[in-house]
Short mmCIF file of C-alpha atoms and ligand atoms in Angstrom, two decimals:
data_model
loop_
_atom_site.label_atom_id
_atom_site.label_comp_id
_atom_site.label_asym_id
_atom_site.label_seq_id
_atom_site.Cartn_x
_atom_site.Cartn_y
_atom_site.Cartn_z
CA UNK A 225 0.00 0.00 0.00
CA UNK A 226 2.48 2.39 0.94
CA UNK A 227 4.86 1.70 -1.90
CA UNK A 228 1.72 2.48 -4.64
CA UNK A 229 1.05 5.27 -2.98
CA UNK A 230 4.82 6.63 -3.06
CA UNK A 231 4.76 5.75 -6.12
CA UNK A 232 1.59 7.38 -7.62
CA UNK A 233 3.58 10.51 -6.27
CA UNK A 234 6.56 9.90 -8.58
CA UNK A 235 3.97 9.46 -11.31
CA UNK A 236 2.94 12.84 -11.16
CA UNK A 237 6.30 14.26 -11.21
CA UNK A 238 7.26 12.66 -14.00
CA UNK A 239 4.35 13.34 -16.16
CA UNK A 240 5.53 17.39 -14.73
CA UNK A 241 8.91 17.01 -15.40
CA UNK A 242 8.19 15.66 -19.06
CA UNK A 243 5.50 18.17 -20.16
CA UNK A 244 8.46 20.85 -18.67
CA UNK A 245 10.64 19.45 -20.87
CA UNK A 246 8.61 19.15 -24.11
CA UNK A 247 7.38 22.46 -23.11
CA UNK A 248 10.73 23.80 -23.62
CA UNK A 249 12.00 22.33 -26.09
CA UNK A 250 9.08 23.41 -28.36
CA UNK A 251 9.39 27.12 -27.08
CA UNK A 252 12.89 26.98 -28.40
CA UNK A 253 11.76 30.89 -30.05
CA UNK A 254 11.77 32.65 -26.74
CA UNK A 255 14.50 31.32 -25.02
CA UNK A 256 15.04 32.06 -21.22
CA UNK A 257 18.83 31.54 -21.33
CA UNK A 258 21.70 31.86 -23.35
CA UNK A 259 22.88 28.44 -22.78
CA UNK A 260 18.84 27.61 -24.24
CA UNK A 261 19.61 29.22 -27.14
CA UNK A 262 22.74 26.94 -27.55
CA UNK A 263 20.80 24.23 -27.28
CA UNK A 264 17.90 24.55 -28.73
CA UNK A 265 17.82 27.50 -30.79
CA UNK A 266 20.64 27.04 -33.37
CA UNK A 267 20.45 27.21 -36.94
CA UNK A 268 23.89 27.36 -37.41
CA UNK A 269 24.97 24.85 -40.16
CA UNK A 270 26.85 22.36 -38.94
CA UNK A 271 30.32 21.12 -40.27
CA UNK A 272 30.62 17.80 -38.29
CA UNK A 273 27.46 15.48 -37.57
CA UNK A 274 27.11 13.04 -35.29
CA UNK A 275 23.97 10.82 -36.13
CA UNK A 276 23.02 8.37 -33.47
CA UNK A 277 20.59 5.58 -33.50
CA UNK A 278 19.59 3.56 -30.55
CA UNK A 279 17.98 1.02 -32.70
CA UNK A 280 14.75 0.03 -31.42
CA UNK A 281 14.51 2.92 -28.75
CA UNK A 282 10.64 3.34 -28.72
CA UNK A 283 9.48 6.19 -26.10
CA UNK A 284 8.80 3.57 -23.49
CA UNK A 285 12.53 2.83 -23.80
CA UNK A 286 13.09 6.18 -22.89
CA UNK A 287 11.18 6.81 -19.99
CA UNK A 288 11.96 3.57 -18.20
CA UNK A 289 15.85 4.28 -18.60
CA UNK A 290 14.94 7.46 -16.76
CA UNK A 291 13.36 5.27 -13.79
CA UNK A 292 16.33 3.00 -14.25
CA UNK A 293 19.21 5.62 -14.05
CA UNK A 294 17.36 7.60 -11.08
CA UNK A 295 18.93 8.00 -7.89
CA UNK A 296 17.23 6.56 -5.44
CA UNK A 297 18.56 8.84 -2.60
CA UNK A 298 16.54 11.69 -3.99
CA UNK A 299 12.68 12.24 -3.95
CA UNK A 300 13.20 14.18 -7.92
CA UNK A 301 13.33 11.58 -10.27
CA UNK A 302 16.23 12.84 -12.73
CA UNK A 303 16.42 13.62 -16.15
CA UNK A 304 18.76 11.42 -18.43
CA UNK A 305 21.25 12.76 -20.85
CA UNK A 306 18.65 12.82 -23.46
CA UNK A 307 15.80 14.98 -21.95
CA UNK A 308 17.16 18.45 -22.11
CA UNK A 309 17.44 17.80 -26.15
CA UNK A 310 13.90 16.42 -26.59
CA UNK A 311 13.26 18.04 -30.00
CA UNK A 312 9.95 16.41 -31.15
CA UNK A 313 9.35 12.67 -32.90
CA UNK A 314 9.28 10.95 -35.84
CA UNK A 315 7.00 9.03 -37.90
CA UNK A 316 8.90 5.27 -38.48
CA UNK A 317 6.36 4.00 -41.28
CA UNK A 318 8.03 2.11 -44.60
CA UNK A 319 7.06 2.13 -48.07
CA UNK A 320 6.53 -1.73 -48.21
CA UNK A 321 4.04 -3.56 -49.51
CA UNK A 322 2.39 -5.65 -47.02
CA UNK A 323 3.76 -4.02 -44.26
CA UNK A 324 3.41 -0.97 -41.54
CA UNK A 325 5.38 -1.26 -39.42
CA UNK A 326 9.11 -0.71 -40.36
CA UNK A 327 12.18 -3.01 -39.79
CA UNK A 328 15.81 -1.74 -39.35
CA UNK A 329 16.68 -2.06 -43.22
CA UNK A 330 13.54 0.17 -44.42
CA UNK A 331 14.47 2.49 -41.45
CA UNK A 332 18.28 3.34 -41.63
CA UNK A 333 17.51 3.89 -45.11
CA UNK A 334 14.85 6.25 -44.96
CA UNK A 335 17.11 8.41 -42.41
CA UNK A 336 20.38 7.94 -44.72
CA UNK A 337 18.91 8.24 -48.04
CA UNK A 338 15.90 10.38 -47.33
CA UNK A 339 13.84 7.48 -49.00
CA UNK A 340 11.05 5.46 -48.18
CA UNK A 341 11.52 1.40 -49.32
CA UNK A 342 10.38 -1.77 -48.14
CA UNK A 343 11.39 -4.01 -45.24
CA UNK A 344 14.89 -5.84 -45.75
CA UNK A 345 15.84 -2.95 -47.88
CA UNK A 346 19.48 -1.52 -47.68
CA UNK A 347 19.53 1.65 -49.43
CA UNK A 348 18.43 0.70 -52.57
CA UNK A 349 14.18 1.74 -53.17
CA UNK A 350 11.53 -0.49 -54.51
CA UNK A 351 12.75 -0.86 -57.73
CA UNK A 352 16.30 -2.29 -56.32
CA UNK A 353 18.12 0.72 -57.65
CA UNK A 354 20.47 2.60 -55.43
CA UNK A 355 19.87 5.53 -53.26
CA UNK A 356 22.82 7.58 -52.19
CA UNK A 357 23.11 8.30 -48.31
CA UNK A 358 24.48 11.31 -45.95
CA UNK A 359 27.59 9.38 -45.43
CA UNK A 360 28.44 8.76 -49.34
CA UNK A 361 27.37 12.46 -49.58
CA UNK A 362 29.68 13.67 -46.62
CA UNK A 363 32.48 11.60 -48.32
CA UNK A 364 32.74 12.90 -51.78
CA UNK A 365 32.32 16.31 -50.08
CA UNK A 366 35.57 15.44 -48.81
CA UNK A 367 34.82 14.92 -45.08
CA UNK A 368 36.11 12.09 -43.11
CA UNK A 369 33.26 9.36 -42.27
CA UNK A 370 32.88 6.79 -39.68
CA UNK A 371 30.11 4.08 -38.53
CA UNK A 372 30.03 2.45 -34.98
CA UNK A 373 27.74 0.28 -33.50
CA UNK A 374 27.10 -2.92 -30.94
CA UNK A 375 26.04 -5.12 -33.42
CA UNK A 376 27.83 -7.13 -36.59
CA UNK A 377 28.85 -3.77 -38.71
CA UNK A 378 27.30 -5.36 -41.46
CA UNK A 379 24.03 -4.93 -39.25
CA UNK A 380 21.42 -3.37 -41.42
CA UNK A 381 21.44 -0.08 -39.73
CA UNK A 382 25.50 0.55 -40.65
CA UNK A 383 24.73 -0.92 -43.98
CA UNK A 384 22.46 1.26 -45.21
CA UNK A 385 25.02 4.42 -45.14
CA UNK A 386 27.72 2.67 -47.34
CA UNK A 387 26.36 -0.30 -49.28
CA UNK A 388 23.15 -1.25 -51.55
CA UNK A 389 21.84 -4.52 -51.50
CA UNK A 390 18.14 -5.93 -52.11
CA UNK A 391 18.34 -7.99 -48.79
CA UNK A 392 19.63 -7.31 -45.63
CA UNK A 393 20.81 -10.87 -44.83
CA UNK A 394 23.48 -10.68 -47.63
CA UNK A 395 26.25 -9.56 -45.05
CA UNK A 396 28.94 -11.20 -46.72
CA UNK A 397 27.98 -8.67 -49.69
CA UNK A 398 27.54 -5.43 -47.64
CA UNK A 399 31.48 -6.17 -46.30
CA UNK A 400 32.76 -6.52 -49.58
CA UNK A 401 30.85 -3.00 -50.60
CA UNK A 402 32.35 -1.71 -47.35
CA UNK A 403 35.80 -2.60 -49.34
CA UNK A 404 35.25 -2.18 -52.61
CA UNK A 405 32.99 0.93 -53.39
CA UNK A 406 35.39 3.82 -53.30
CA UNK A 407 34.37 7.89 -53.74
CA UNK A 408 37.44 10.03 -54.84
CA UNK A 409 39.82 6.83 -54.79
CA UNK A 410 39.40 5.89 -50.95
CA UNK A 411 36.68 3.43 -49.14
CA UNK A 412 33.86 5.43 -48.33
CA UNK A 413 34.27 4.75 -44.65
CA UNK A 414 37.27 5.83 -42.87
CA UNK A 415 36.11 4.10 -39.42
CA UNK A 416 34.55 1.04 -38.91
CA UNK A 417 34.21 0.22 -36.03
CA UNK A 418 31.58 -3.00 -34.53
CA UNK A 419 31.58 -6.56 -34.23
CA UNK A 420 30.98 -9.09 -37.61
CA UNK A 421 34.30 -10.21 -37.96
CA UNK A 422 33.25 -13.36 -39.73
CA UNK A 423 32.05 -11.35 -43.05
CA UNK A 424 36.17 -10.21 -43.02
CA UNK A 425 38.07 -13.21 -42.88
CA UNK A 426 39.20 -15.82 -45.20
CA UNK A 427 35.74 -17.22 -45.86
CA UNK A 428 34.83 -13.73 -47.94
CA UNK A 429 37.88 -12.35 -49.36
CA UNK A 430 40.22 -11.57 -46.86
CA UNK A 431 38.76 -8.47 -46.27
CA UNK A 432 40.26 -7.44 -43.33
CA UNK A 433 44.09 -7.98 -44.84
CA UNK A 434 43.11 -6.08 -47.67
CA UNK A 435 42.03 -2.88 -45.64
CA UNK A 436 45.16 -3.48 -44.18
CA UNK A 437 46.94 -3.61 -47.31
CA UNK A 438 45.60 -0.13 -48.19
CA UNK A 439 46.59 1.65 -44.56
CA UNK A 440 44.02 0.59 -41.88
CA UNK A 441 45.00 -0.21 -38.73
CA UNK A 442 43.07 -3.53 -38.14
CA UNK A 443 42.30 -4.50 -34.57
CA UNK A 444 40.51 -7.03 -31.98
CA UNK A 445 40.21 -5.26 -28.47
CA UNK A 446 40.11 -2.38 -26.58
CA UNK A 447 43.70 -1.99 -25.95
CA UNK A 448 44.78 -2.34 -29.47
CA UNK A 449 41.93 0.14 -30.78
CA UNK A 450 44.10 2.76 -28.18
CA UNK A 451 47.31 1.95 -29.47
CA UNK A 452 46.30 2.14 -33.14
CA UNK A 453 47.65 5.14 -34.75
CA UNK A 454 46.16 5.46 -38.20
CA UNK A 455 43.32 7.69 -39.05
CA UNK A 456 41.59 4.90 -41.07
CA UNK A 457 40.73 1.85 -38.59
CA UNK A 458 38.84 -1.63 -39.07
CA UNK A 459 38.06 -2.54 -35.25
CA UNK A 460 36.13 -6.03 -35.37
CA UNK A 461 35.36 -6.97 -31.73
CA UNK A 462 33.48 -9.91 -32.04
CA UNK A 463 32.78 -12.74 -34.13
CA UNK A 464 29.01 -11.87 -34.67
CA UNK A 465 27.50 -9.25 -32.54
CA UNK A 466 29.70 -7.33 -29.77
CA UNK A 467 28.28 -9.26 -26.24
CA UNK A 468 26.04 -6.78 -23.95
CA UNK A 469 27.48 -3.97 -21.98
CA UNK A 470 26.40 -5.96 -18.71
CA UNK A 471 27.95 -9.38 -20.16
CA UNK A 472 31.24 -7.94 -21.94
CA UNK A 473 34.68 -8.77 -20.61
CA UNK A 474 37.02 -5.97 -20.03
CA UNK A 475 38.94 -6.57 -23.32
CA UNK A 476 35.90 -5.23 -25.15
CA UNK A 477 35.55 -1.50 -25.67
CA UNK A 478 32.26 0.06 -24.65
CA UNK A 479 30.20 1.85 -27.39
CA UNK A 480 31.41 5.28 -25.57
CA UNK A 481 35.02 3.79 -26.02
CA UNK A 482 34.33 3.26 -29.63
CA UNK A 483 32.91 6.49 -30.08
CA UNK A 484 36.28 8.69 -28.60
CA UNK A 485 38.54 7.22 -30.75
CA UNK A 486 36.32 7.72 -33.92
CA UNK A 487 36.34 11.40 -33.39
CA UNK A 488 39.87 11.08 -32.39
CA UNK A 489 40.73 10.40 -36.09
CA UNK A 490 37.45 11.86 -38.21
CA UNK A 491 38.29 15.33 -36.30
CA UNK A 492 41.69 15.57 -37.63
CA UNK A 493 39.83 16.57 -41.23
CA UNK A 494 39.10 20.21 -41.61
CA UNK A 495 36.68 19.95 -43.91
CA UNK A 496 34.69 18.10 -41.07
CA UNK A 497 32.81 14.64 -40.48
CA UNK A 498 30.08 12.45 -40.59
CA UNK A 499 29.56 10.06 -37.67
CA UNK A 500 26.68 7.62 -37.24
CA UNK A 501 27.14 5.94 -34.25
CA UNK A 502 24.50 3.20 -33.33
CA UNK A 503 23.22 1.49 -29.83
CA UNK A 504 22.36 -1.62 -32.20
CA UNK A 505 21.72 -3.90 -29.37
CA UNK A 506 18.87 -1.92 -27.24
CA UNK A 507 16.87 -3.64 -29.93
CA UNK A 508 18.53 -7.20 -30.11
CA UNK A 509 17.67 -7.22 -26.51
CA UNK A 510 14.17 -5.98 -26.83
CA UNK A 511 13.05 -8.84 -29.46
CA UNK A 512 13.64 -11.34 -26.84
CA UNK A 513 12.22 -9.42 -24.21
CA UNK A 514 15.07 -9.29 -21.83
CA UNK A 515 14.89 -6.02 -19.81
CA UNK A 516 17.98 -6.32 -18.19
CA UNK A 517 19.95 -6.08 -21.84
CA UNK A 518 17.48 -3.46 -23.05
CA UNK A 519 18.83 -1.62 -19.73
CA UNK A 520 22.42 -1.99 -19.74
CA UNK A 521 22.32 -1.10 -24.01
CA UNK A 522 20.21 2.24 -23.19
CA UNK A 523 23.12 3.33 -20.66
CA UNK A 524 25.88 2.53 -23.07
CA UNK A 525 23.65 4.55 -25.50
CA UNK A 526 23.44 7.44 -22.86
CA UNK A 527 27.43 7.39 -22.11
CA UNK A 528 27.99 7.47 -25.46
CA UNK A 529 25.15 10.74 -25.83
CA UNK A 530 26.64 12.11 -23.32
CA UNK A 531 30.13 12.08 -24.80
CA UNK A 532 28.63 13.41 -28.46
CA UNK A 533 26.86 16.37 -26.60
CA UNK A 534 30.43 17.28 -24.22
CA UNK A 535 32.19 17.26 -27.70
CA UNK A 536 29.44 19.32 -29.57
CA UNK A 537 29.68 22.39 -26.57
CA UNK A 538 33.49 22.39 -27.23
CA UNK A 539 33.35 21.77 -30.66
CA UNK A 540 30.00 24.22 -32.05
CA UNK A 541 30.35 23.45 -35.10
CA UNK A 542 29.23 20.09 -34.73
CA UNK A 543 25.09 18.43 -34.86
CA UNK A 544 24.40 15.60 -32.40
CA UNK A 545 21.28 14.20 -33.22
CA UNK A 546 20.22 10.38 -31.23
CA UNK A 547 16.21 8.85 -32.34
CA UNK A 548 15.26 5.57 -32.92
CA UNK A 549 13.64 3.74 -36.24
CA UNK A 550 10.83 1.98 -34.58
CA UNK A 551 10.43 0.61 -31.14
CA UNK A 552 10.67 -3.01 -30.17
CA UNK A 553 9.01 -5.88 -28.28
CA UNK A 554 6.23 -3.22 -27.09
CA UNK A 555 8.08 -2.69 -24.04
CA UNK A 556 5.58 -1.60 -20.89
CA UNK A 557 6.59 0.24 -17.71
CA UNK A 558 4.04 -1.80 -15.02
CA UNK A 559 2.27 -4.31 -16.02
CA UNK A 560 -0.39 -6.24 -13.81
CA UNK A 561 -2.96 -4.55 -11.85
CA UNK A 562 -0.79 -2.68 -9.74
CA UNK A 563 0.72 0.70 -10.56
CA UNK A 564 4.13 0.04 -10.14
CA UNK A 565 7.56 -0.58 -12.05
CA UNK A 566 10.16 -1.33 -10.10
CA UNK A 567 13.58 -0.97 -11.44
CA UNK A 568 15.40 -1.75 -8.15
CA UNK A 569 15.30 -5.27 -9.78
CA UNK A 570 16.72 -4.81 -12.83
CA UNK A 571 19.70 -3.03 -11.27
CA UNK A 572 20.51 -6.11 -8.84
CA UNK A 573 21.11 -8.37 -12.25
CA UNK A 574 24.45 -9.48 -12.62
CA UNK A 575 23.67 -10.78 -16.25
CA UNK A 576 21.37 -10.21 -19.05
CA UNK A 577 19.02 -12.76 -19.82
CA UNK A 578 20.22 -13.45 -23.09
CA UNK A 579 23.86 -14.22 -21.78
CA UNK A 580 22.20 -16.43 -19.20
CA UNK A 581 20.07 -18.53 -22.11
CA UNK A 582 23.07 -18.98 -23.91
CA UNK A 583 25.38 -20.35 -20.89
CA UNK A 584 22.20 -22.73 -20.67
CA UNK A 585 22.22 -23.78 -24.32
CA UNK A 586 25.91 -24.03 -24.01
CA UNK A 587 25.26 -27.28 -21.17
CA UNK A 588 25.77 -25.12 -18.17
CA UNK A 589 23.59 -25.82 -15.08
CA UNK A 590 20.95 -23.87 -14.57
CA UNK A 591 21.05 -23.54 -11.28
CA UNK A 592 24.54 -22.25 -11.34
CA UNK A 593 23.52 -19.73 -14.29
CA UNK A 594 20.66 -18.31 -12.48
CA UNK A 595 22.92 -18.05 -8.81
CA UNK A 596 25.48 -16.18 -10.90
CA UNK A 597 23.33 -14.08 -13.11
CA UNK A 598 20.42 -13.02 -10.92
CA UNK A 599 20.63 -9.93 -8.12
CA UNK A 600 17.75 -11.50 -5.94
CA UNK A 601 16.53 -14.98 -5.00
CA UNK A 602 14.39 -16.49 -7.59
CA UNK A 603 12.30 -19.50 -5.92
CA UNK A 604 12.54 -23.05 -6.66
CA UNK A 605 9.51 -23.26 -8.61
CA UNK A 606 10.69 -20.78 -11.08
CA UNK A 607 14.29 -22.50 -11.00
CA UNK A 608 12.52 -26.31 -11.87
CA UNK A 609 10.88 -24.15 -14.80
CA UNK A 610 13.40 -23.25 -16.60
CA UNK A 611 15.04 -26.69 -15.91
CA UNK A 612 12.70 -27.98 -17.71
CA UNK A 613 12.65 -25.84 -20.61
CA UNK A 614 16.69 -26.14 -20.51
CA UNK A 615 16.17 -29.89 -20.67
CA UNK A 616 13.60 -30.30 -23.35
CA UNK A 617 16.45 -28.05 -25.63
CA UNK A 618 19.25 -30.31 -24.80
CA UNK A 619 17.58 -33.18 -26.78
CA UNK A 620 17.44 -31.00 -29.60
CA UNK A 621 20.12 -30.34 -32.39
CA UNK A 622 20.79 -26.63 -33.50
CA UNK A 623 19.59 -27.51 -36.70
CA UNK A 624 16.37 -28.89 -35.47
CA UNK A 625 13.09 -26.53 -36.88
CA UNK A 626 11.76 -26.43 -33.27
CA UNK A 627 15.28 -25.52 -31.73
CA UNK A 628 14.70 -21.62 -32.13
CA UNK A 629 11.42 -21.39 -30.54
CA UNK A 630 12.51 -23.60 -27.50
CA UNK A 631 15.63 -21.56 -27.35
CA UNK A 632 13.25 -18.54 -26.51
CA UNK A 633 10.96 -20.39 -24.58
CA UNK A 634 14.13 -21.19 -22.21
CA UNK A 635 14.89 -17.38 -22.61
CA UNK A 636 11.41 -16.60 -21.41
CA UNK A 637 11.52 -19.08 -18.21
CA UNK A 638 15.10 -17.23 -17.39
CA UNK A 639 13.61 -13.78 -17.96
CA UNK A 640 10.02 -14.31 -16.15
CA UNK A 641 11.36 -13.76 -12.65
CA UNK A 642 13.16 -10.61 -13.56
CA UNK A 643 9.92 -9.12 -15.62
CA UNK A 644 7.40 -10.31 -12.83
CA UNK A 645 9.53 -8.75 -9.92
CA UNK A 646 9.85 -5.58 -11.87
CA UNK A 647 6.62 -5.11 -13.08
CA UNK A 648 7.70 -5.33 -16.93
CA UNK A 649 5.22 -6.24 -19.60
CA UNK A 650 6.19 -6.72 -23.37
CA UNK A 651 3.28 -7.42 -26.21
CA UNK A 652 5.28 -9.06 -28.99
CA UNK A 653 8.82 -9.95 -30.37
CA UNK A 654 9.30 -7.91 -33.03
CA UNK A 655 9.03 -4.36 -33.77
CA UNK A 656 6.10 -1.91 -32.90
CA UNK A 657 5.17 1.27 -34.99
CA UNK A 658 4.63 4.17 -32.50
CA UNK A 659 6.53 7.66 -33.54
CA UNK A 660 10.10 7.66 -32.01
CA UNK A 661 11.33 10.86 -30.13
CA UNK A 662 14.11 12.96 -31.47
CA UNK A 663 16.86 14.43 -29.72
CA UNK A 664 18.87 17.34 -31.40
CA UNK A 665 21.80 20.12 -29.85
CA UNK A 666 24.35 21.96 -31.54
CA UNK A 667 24.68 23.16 -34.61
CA UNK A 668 21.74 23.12 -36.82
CA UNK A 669 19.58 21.24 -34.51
CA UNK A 670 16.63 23.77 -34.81
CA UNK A 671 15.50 21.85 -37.53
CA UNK A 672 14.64 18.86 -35.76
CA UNK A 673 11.61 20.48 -34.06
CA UNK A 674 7.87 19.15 -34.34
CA UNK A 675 6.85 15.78 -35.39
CA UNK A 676 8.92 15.22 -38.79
CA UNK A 677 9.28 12.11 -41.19
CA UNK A 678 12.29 9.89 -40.99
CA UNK A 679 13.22 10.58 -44.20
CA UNK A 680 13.35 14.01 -43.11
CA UNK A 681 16.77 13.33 -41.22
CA UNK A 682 18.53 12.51 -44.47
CA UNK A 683 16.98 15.64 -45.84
CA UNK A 684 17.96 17.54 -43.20
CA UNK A 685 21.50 16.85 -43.45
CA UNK A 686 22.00 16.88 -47.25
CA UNK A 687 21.27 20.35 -46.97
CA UNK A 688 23.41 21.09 -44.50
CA UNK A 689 26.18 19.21 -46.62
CA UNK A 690 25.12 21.34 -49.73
CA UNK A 691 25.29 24.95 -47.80
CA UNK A 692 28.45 23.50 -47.18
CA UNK A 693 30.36 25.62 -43.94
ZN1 ZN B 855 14.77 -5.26 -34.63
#
């Protein structure tokens, strides 16, 4: 009783806080300040951009990070990196045609290209012919480029700003593009930076001793990507996709990590940069519902936010922009009857519950997986759950049709505790189609305001590459 009641309280002041927030960031033509006007009020046009995605960030995402990353000492529930830039939303929709709702493919390349396609799409429209993006844009302009993300850079969001294929899934394709399409003589990307080392090794060309070949540093961990003194740089830091923030060992560089030493290099060019940066994995967490991935992903996102924003006041020349392309998993803050979400939970994880399903499907004992990986004491009931569901996937073969869907019905035994005790509800696995919100500061970011398209983002900054600055 007395913890819905405390917490009908915070209800209200978060619904204040937030209509403060939008409330400013729409009035953005009578600012109070002159740090506002910095902020919010520029129409400056920008020589460096830095473009970042959290890829599946729905609102929801947004506001339960805030409950997440609030300190608990204080009765204010605090604003997250993101807030003070709240610029307006998107709309996420795709030009496909069966459906509505848009996957990553149809989205990165309606905010690269300015186009609308179908689902799977990678910058190339309906009629499979190419569309050019920002980045290839931004490159035979003559600035320095860069893409870095969580997930396999051949991911579908990365893709879409330097290669053109009809189908998402041909990654070993997209790498070779990555190699061979050049714009004035040189690869259009000057920083890569991700996991997918697989599409880069002997298997597809050799790519990664051919970028070599032609000056880029090529490196495998985080100490190597700080010791790496070329401006161009392949960093491949996993096989497949990079593991979760909450999951990685230390040898792995954090997204934020990432993120410095692409500006490091990209800001040695005068004539500027273009920077797409991506929190890939706030989605590959939300399709399987695991809120303790979708957590640790939206505060690598925010460190990495924070970073772009610190570098934009020094540098003010320079656009940060972070949205989403669609929202995932339809992510719920309280579910049940009660009016609650309780985050406390979520913080006490040790593991995600994707890296605990996998050290299960791997042979390891569930018991020991769930001791190690959970915060709080999940009861023996749950625990003879998902020994069951562990055991009725270790009689099947990886290759078996049903092995998938009892590989998520483990995850969803694992996960149940964690999303019961903290009141989080999800409505499906895939992707959902609400508007997305859009953060913008620095230079130029005055033209982010309102409700815009998503193509509008690739619009937005092909003008500000043809004013030129
Ligand atoms: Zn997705």
């Amino acid at each position: 009783m007395t913890l819905s009641k405390k917490f009908t309280t915070s209800l209200i002041t978060i619904s204040l806080v937030a209509s403060s927030i939008v409330g400013t960031a729409f009035a953005s033509e009578t600012p109070k300040s002159d740090s506002k006007i910095a902020v919010s009020g520029n129409t400056k046009n920008p020589r460096n951009i830095i473009f970042m995605v959290g890829d599946g960030m729905g609102p929801s995402y947004n506001s339960a990070y805030r409950h997440f990353a609030d300190n608990p000492d204080t009765k204010e529930i605090e604003p997250t990196a993101f807030d003070q830039y709240l610029k307006g939303q998107q709309k996420t929709d795709p030009n496909d045609p069966k459906e509505n709702v848009t996957d990553s493919a149809a989205g990165a390349t309606a905010f690269s290209t300015g186009q609308k396609t179908y689902n799977g799409a990678i910058s190339v429209d309906e009629n499979k012919k190419k569309l050019k993006s920002v980045l290839e844009q931004a490159k035979e302009d003559g600035k320095s480029t860069g893409l870095v993300v969580t997930s396999e850079i051949t991911d579908a969001t990365p893709a879409a700003y330097a290669s053109h294929v009809d189908d998402r899934d041909k990654k070993d394709e997209i790498a070779k593009q990555f190699y061979n399409e050049k714009i004035n003589g040189e690869h259009t990307v000057d920083v890569l930076l991700g996991g997918g080392q697989k599409y880069f090794g002997s298997q597809n060309g050799n790519l990664q001793k051919k970028f070599k070949k032609d000056g880029y540093d090529v490196v495998h961990n985080k100490n190597a990507l700080k010791n790496a003194k070329s401006d161009k740089i392949l960093g491949l830091f996993a096989d497949e996709n990079m593991p979760l923030q909450i999951d990685a060992p230390n040898k792995n560089p954090k997204l934020v990590d990432m993120q410095k030493s692409a500006l490091q290099r990209l800001e040695k060019n005068k004539k500027g940069f273009f920077l797409m940066v991506e929190g890939s994995s706030i989605d590959k967490s939300g399709h399987p519902n695991d809120i303790t991935g979708v957590m640790s992903e939206m505060s690598g996102f925010e460190d990495a936010f924070k970073n772009a924003t610190s570098y934009a006041k020094s540098h003010p020349d320079t656009l940060v922009v972070a949205t989403a392309d669609h929202s995932t998993g339809g992510l719920t803050i309280g579910k049940g009857k009660d009016y609650v979400w309780n985050p406390d939970a979520i913080k006490s994880m040790k593991h995600s519950g994707s890296y605990m399903t996998e050290q299960i499907a791997k042979g390891k004992d569930p018991k020991k997986v769930i001791n190690e990986g959970y915060g709080f004491k999940v009861d023996e009931n749950q625990i003879n759950i998902i020994s069951k569901e562990a055991d009725k996937l270790s009689k099947l073969k990886e290759e078996d049709s049903q092995y998938e869907t009892q590989l998520q019905a483990l995850q969803d035994a694992i996960q149940k505790p964690i999303n019961d005790k903290s009141h989080t509800g999800w409505t499906t696995k895939g992707h959902t189609g609400e508007d997305v919100n859009m953060y913008a500061m620095g230079a130029g970011s005055n033209k982010f305001d309102g409700l815009i398209d998503n193509t509008d983002n690739a619009k937005f900054i092909f003008s500000f590459l043809e004013n030129k600055s």
